[in-house]
Amino acid sequence: MNQFEVTMAGFGGQGIMLAGQLLSYTGLKDGKNVVWIPSYGPEMRGGTAYCTVVISDIRIGSPIINTPTCACVFNRPSFDKFAPRVKPGGLLIVNSSLINVSTDRKDLTEIQVPATQIAIDAGNGRATNIVVLGAFVGATGVVKYDTLISVVEEKLGKKKELFEINRRVLDMGYKIGRERAAQRSHA
Amino acid sequence: MNQFEVTMAGFGGQGIMLAGQLLSYTGLKDGKNVVWIPSYGPEMRGGTAYCTVVISDIRIGSPIINTPTCACVFNRPSFDKFAPRVKPGGLLIVNSSLINVSTDRKDLTEIQVPATQIAIDAGNGRATNIVVLGAFVGATGVVKYDTLISVVEEKLGKKKELFEINRRVLDMGYKIGRERAAQRSHA
Amino acid sequence: MQDINTTFARPEGLTDVVTHYCPGCTHGVIHRLVAEVLVELGLRERTVGVAPVGCSVLAYNYFNTDFLESPHGRAPALATGFKRLRPDMIVFTYQGDGDLASIGMAEIVHAANRGEKFTTIFVNNAIYGMTGGQMAPTTLPGQVTATCPFGRDTALTGMPIRMVELLSSLATPAYLERVAVHSPAHIVRAKKAIKTAFTCQKEERCFSLIEVLSTCPTNWGITPGEATQWLDANLKAFFPLGVYKRPEGMQ
Amino acid sequence: MQDINTTFARPEGLTDVVTHYCPGCTHGVIHRLVAEVLVELGLRERTVGVAPVGCSVLAYNYFNTDFLESPHGRAPALATGFKRLRPDMIVFTYQGDGDLASIGMAEIVHAANRGEKFTTIFVNNAIYGMTGGQMAPTTLPGQVTATCPFGRDTALTGMPIRMVELLSSLATPAYLERVAVHSPAHIVRAKKAIKTAFTCQKEERCFSLIEVLSTCPTNWGITPGEATQWLDANLKAFFPLGVYKRPEGMQ
Amino acid sequence: MAKILMKGNEAIAEAALRAGATNYFCYPITPQTEVAEYLAKRMPDYGGVFLQAESEVAVGNMLFGAASTGKRVFTSSSSPGISLMQEALSYMAGAHLPCVIINIMRGGPGLGGILPAQSDYFQATKGGGHGDYRILVLAPSNLQEAVDLTMLAFHLADKYRNPAMIIGDGMIGQMMEPVEFPEKYVEEELPVKTWAATGASGRKPLIIKSLFLDPNALEHNNILLKEKYDQMAKEEVRFELYKTGPKNRILLVSYGTMARICQTAIDALEAEGISVGLFRPISVYPFPHSQLREEISRPNVESVLTIEMSMGQMLEDVERAVAERKPLAFFGRTGGIVPSPEEVIEQIRKLLDAQPAPRKAKKA
Amino acid sequence: MAKILMKGNEAIAEAALRAGATNYFCYPITPQTEVAEYLAKRMPDYGGVFLQAESEVAVGNMLFGAASTGKRVFTSSSSPGISLMQEALSYMAGAHLPCVIINIMRGGPGLGGILPAQSDYFQATKGGGHGDYRILVLAPSNLQEAVDLTMLAFHLADKYRNPAMIIGDGMIGQMMEPVEFPEKYVEEELPVKTWAATGASGRKPLIIKSLFLDPNALEHNNILLKEKYDQMAKEEVRFELYKTGPKNRILLVSYGTMARICQTAIDALEAEGISVGLFRPISVYPFPHSQLREEISRPNVESVLTIEMSMGQMLEDVERAVAERKPLAFFGRTGGIVPSPEEVIEQIRKLLDAQPAPRKAKKA
Amino acid sequence: MPGVVIDKNHCKGCELCVKACPQKILSMSREITLRGYFYAQMHDPSRCIGCRICAITCPDAAISVHHHGQMYVLFEY
Amino acid sequence: MPGVVIDKNHCKGCELCVKACPQKILSMSREITLRGYFYAQMHDPSRCIGCRICAITCPDAAISVHHHGQMYVLFEY
Ligand SMILES: Cc1ncc(C[n+]2csc(CCOP(=O)(O)OP(=O)(O)O)c2C)c(N)n1
Ligand SMILES: Cc1ncc(C[n+]2csc(CCOP(=O)(O)OP(=O)(O)O)c2C)c(N)n1
Ligand code: SF4
Ligand code: SF4
Ligand code: SF4
Ligand code: SF4
């Protein structure tokens, strides 16, 4: 890997920004170059929010990525907006709890994760972002999973109970991501 | 005459600006090009005030005249400031009521007019400027005296009594100016 | 079948656009009240509004009247300019507390003092909404905001500014009232006040300003329901409701 | 021979420069009072003044203290910036009515409301002096100026603004008093007020502002003697003298 | 009409009234306060609006509101006051609103002084506010031109729906010269102002704004603005040539009253048989770029001398036009000092001395 | 010190604190409000001053007062807010006072939008206020540089006793990147600030002002200012060359985050064997005039392409430097639209297509 | 008989109407709108007294109130 | 014995001291200063009571008041 770009998108409040930041911290800890950039435009209030993370072995040029390697979409409007933009050969992670369609693009890997459901079942609907984050790292291996775990602990470890839920759903996401990606690559 | 420049200078309140304006109106009425420009700089409050009038047969370029053809000085600070600046061959009209010195320049015509005294004697100390104006026109003939009279009437004719004083001292100034200039040119 | 009568509907004074306001934000209530009053007084077609910079910056999309979009805080100057040239038209500004009481202090005081015959709807939610919850001049003592993260310290930033009180110290006639919109009863009273304000303008009497205590659930960090309670318990205590000034001959 | 005792002399707080003020202009009296107070309270050496834009723009040449020259109306912002960084110093602004009550309205209201611990000497002469006699916010109804040549029409320009009244509507503690300097008795009272104001600052209590009714014979178009009478008969009637606000615990 | 002797500030005020601009907002400041004082007296006769605002910030924004009615509106001020209007000007340009601003410049920066200067050229022509906008700027060099350009400014402001500015200095404002007003001001007809806010009666609501949260919409607005500026550059360039031609060894570039002083110097040198020409931009934005380039390119022109009452601001525009075709020199005085014709002559002589050969095109 | 991941606005705030600037005045505005929010939390630890003012007009003037103490002071804002500070900036420059202003630019004119833009270049580099003054302006293209230049800005402001400005855009402000802070900020020693107002104790009163009623004094002040700007032009020019040399057929000129996008484009073209170089001004005032000219003059450079997130502002400075030595093209997007590397590549290809021959110096 | 109509498109699920309704006959749906909100709905229309309080409260003017025939208006609005 | 000293250099001839003096012993000179003003002068020094009222009134701090030996101060200033 030279450079990997991922856009995370959803409603404000779904923890999109945090997921991107956790990924960035992990990339940094892994010794990579990283940039995180949020959308702060007109979408901000009451619309979709998104952020992009670039993880790279080389100096990162433009932080503005119109066609990312990967998109993680948390709701339907985000799916509509970003699914078409993923680079050919790229990856699309879909929060299937809130999105009941799938892309007809054949040139990318789509992984459906019932993230919100998993989070609710685990006892915290707000952990959707952690499920997706796990799935992303599981599917791409763009950062070390161990590093990710340590970052999540570092940043979210203060509230013991919540952290345990997060820890659990991270694993669940990670496994789904790894398995589906493996299936795909064998398909 | 191609172009004639006169600077009038004195304390604020001595009617310097008005004298200059009356002269300008007269020039205009005589069909000349005229510019009147006041000083409005730091001298304004409590110091000397002055204005410059340019009267010309040709298009007037710079309105800023450092070395005028003539200076009419109403008080001592103005004398000190402007007497040295008059062009060689030029004219200096001095309000001798308030200025008890005379220039040692030999390259100009100096006319001493006890203007304030004349004005006070005529019943209006504030008419000093009119005396000087008369003297200036008498000495230079740069505008027609008849035109000047009509302008003074037009602009100051409303208050009958005051106008009569003005009319009188204008004549007195004019005569002094004409005589002294004649003397000089015969000397 | 009997006729269907409508006793309440979206007023003609509002466009059919979904606002960008957060759920439960009472900016929406205030918009509706103004729109209703403009229609009820028959003024809509000759009204021009002036939008502020603040959460209500897009007000021009929601009102069914002509609109100007002002620089931050300067709506009273725009309104002055417009109204002086078109005294036959109805002009109102719609301004937040940051807009009116902070950056726009000089403009509102002077417009009020000149007795400009326009109407100001002043939305006091004790915080800067649009920029994400910073301290406003109306932020309560001890209230936490993004720029007073340890609570407003009045020793460093002074007391909240009560605008209608301040404006009522001026000698020029005006109509000044403070209302709130966090409960149905308050909303009904607020509408009366807004109607009076526009009536003052319609009758070419005087400057009028209605200060409306409003919620900002998002930046107060609580639910809309909690926000109405917080307003009632705290904001209303510091900013007493009532009429502060009335032109002579106005009941 | 007996010793010679001096009971009155040019205060050490003033430089020996002849001011540019017009004859009889009471800006000069106010300068002297401030200078005397600074010396008497032992503050001169740690004082910085902020000059306005207005006839007193050159105040920095006349006071024997450090000085900043502010943009028009913004002296309270400069004073705030300075005093916040150097609370150990004594800071005062000296401002005219155009400067403070017109263009500088927002800055003075907010500085007062934040309770900035500096002192403002507010010279109200009901006109713009320096620019040659235009209408000020404090110009009296009917008063003729260069920009209201037919007399101030309050229907078009509103009533004169009473600044201490306006500022005293704020909730933040302050010392606010209005005095005049057109007669010896008034001057004595004015000095006391100025001393109290600086004492508030010295004791780190609160913001303090003294509004001083002052003459502008030049732009009022009358002699200095007549100007004192006009002030007494007209200005003082509209702008009542007295203490408008006092911090708790201050006599 | 007969010529009448008027003070510059008053002549400008009268010109505005005659151009149908009967709505004026102001805040006093030397050296232009006579504009306000004149209008305070005259406005009641016109049934127009005269309002002294609380500050120049308010003035700028009152203009914004007033211009939205579609009527002609204007203000006058001087340097520090103009600085305070920058936000409002940016907004008005963004909202495509016409208005006229008279800037009788004084020495800066800061409070500076009140004497004549030309040091607000950058602010006026490059846009002192934020964003990609421009103001149309005209610079008169005598009172008749001040009158004519003031009237024109209202026309152009309306034509382009953009703020237009007159820049003069204390000389223009304070001096008296004879001026002539047209019996009746006639101007090319302009489209009806359908963009004005007049109430949503029988039509959809109309919005006057500069906010475009969608970047495509905002870019579109910027492109519209740019198109107007490009059109101005084509249609509104104005300049004067004085004694240029196939003989002048030196080309002076100067504007406003400074150019007038240059003319006196040129006349004096001509009397001595030395030929110097003057290129005087009248519109300083749009700047007469190609026209200046043409004059510069004449083979007889050995060098170019820009003269300003500033440390060198228009100089940058001249530099772009000259593009090293000829050596470019600069002379400036600041702070209220008005260079005399003698000083200008001295500068010209210096250049001539430095360049003895009649032709020596220098190009690196 | 280890690299830490920070948001640009916060990194800038932290950098200021580390440079000893513990006195901050502000008024909220997107997209830079995090600077204020960060400092509101951190300032108590430093015993410094954090004050939210009533407006940007007040902010500018509080800086004036605060800078007069001799301590390091700063603010941050965005385009419309900066417009409101122009009068105060002119005053501070005139009074020789140091301060630092961070402008995280957004799309304009007017209220415009809140997305990244570079359309305040003119305002920053030519002086949006009145009078002959300049602001020293630095433009970082990544967060580490934002940190380094912020610290440097305080040093240079003090060195020249002049306001200094950092111009960034929403990208710089909003993105997170790893940054490193020096253990301890060391800087060249500067003279003691004897000009600061500290009370007339044991010395004569000291006056901080920009008013000089005597035109000679005011001109003198302007000459002093000019001398400082000339010194800056000698000592403070900063720029970066990226893949320029004896091979690049095209030279891009771009600054700030836009330059970073150009680098991505250049890398992509390099992979295709097409050599393009980038000249990136870091100090945009003083502009690296002669250095740019040098790069332009290389024989391999066929044409120059200026790219900005504006309708073309730095372009005028580039034009002066190019002086027709090479063809000069421009590409700009505005209103918050950030050109993608692909768009930049397209523009470069267009130029290359238009210029098939490896060498064709065009000169009229 | 009175009744309310809630415009799903305008409703943002703030629940203020639910809290305000004196009859307690409004509640939140379990479905989400396109904008991502749970919206208000009437669960017991028969008990509606047409008081307009929900509509007056709604910040999004999402509610209209209708009735058949004549009705006594409880308060002026 | 009290007495006043008027600094000609600072006096601008506003006449306020003349009007203020309770003893009416100040008057304007007939000479003009370098700045063009008639200045105030004491015409009857023997009647001066040292009350300082002229000095307090003077806007130009042109007047100082002195006396020999002890003196009762009429009012605090
Ligand atoms: C000159 C200027 N300064 C700052 C801003 C940024 N800004 C936008 S809205 C706002 C404050 C809004 O708060 P308020 O007026 O209380 O309205 P609310 O959003 O709470 O309704 C600010 C500071 C701006 N747009 N322009
Ligand atoms: C921004 C700005 N606007 C206007 C002016 C011009 N100006 C100078 S002094 C002044 C008013 C002074 O009046 P006031 O404050 O009442 O003081 P006074 O001269 O009466 O003592 C004005 C408007 C200026 N210097 N700067
Ligand atoms: S931020 Fe606050 S004021 Fe703004 S729309 Fe949301 S709730 Fe309303
Ligand atoms: S103009 Fe008025 S305020 Fe100014 S110095 Fe003269 S009298 Fe005093
Ligand atoms: S009050 Fe309005 S927006 Fe809120 S839940 Fe009820 S219908 Fe929906
Ligand atoms: S009061 Fe002072 S300035 Fe006035 S006349 Fe007396 S001594 Fe002179």
PDB file of N, CA, C and O in Angstrom, chain E residues 220-234:
ATOM      1  N   HIS E 220     -20.532  30.342  -8.946  1.00  0.00           N
ATOM      2  CA  HIS E 220     -21.300  30.948 -10.027  1.00  0.00           C
ATOM      3  C   HIS E 220     -21.410  32.461  -9.821  1.00  0.00           C
ATOM      4  O   HIS E 220     -21.248  33.248 -10.758  1.00  0.00           O
ATOM      5  N   ASN E 221     -21.670  32.843  -8.585  1.00  0.00           N
ATOM      6  CA  ASN E 221     -21.760  34.282  -8.304  1.00  0.00           C
ATOM      7  C   ASN E 221     -20.431  34.979  -8.602  1.00  0.00           C
ATOM      8  O   ASN E 221     -20.391  36.069  -9.154  1.00  0.00           O
ATOM      9  N   ASN E 222     -19.351  34.317  -8.250  1.00  0.00           N
ATOM     10  CA  ASN E 222     -18.036  34.900  -8.523  1.00  0.00           C
ATOM     11  C   ASN E 222     -17.776  35.014 -10.021  1.00  0.00           C
ATOM     12  O   ASN E 222     -17.131  35.964 -10.479  1.00  0.00           O
ATOM     13  N   ILE E 223     -18.286  34.068 -10.754  1.00  0.00           N
ATOM     14  CA  ILE E 223     -18.105  34.126 -12.206  1.00  0.00           C
ATOM     15  C   ILE E 223     -18.930  35.273 -12.790  1.00  0.00           C
ATOM     16  O   ILE E 223     -18.458  36.022 -13.645  1.00  0.00           O
ATOM     17  N   LEU E 224     -20.149  35.431 -12.276  1.00  0.00           N
ATOM     18  CA  LEU E 224     -20.969  36.572 -12.716  1.00  0.00           C
ATOM     19  C   LEU E 224     -20.252  37.887 -12.445  1.00  0.00           C
ATOM     20  O   LEU E 224     -20.233  38.794 -13.285  1.00  0.00           O
ATOM     21  N   LEU E 225     -19.671  37.972 -11.267  1.00  0.00           N
ATOM     22  CA  LEU E 225     -18.955  39.199 -10.925  1.00  0.00           C
ATOM     23  C   LEU E 225     -17.797  39.403 -11.899  1.00  0.00           C
ATOM     24  O   LEU E 225     -17.610  40.489 -12.449  1.00  0.00           O
ATOM     25  N   LYS E 226     -17.043  38.335 -12.096  1.00  0.00           N
ATOM     26  CA  LYS E 226     -15.883  38.440 -12.987  1.00  0.00           C
ATOM     27  C   LYS E 226     -16.315  38.887 -14.380  1.00  0.00           C
ATOM     28  O   LYS E 226     -15.631  39.705 -15.012  1.00  0.00           O
ATOM     29  N   GLU E 227     -17.425  38.387 -14.845  1.00  0.00           N
ATOM     30  CA  GLU E 227     -17.899  38.786 -16.171  1.00  0.00           C
ATOM     31  C   GLU E 227     -18.170  40.291 -16.221  1.00  0.00           C
ATOM     32  O   GLU E 227     -17.856  40.957 -17.202  1.00  0.00           O
ATOM     33  N   LYS E 228     -18.724  40.798 -15.120  1.00  0.00           N
ATOM     34  CA  LYS E 228     -18.959  42.244 -15.080  1.00  0.00           C
ATOM     35  C   LYS E 228     -17.634  43.006 -15.121  1.00  0.00           C
ATOM     36  O   LYS E 228     -17.507  44.023 -15.802  1.00  0.00           O
ATOM     37  N   TYR E 229     -16.665  42.507 -14.392  1.00  0.00           N
ATOM     38  CA  TYR E 229     -15.384  43.216 -14.350  1.00  0.00           C
ATOM     39  C   TYR E 229     -14.699  43.150 -15.712  1.00  0.00           C
ATOM     40  O   TYR E 229     -14.081  44.123 -16.152  1.00  0.00           O
ATOM     41  N   ASP E 230     -14.859  42.018 -16.373  1.00  0.00           N
ATOM     42  CA  ASP E 230     -14.291  41.915 -17.717  1.00  0.00           C
ATOM     43  C   ASP E 230     -14.983  42.886 -18.673  1.00  0.00           C
ATOM     44  O   ASP E 230     -14.340  43.526 -19.504  1.00  0.00           O
ATOM     45  N   GLN E 231     -16.295  42.997 -18.502  1.00  0.00           N
ATOM     46  CA  GLN E 231     -17.029  43.946 -19.347  1.00  0.00           C
ATOM     47  C   GLN E 231     -16.585  45.382 -19.068  1.00  0.00           C
ATOM     48  O   GLN E 231     -16.378  46.178 -19.986  1.00  0.00           O
ATOM     49  N   MET E 232     -16.416  45.690 -17.790  1.00  0.00           N
ATOM     50  CA  MET E 232     -15.917  47.030 -17.440  1.00  0.00           C
ATOM     51  C   MET E 232     -14.585  47.292 -18.131  1.00  0.00           C
ATOM     52  O   MET E 232     -14.343  48.380 -18.649  1.00  0.00           O
ATOM     53  N   ALA E 233     -13.724  46.293 -18.079  1.00  0.00           N
ATOM     54  CA  ALA E 233     -12.390  46.463 -18.664  1.00  0.00           C
ATOM     55  C   ALA E 233     -12.512  46.766 -20.151  1.00  0.00           C
ATOM     56  O   ALA E 233     -11.680  47.474 -20.716  1.00  0.00           O
ATOM     57  N   LYS E 234     -13.540  46.246 -20.776  1.00  0.00           N
ATOM     58  CA  LYS E 234     -13.738  46.519 -22.202  1.00  0.00           C
ATOM     59  C   LYS E 234     -14.374  47.885 -22.422  1.00  0.00           C
ATOM     60  O   LYS E 234     -13.987  48.613 -23.311  1.00  0.00           O
TER      61      LYS E 234
END
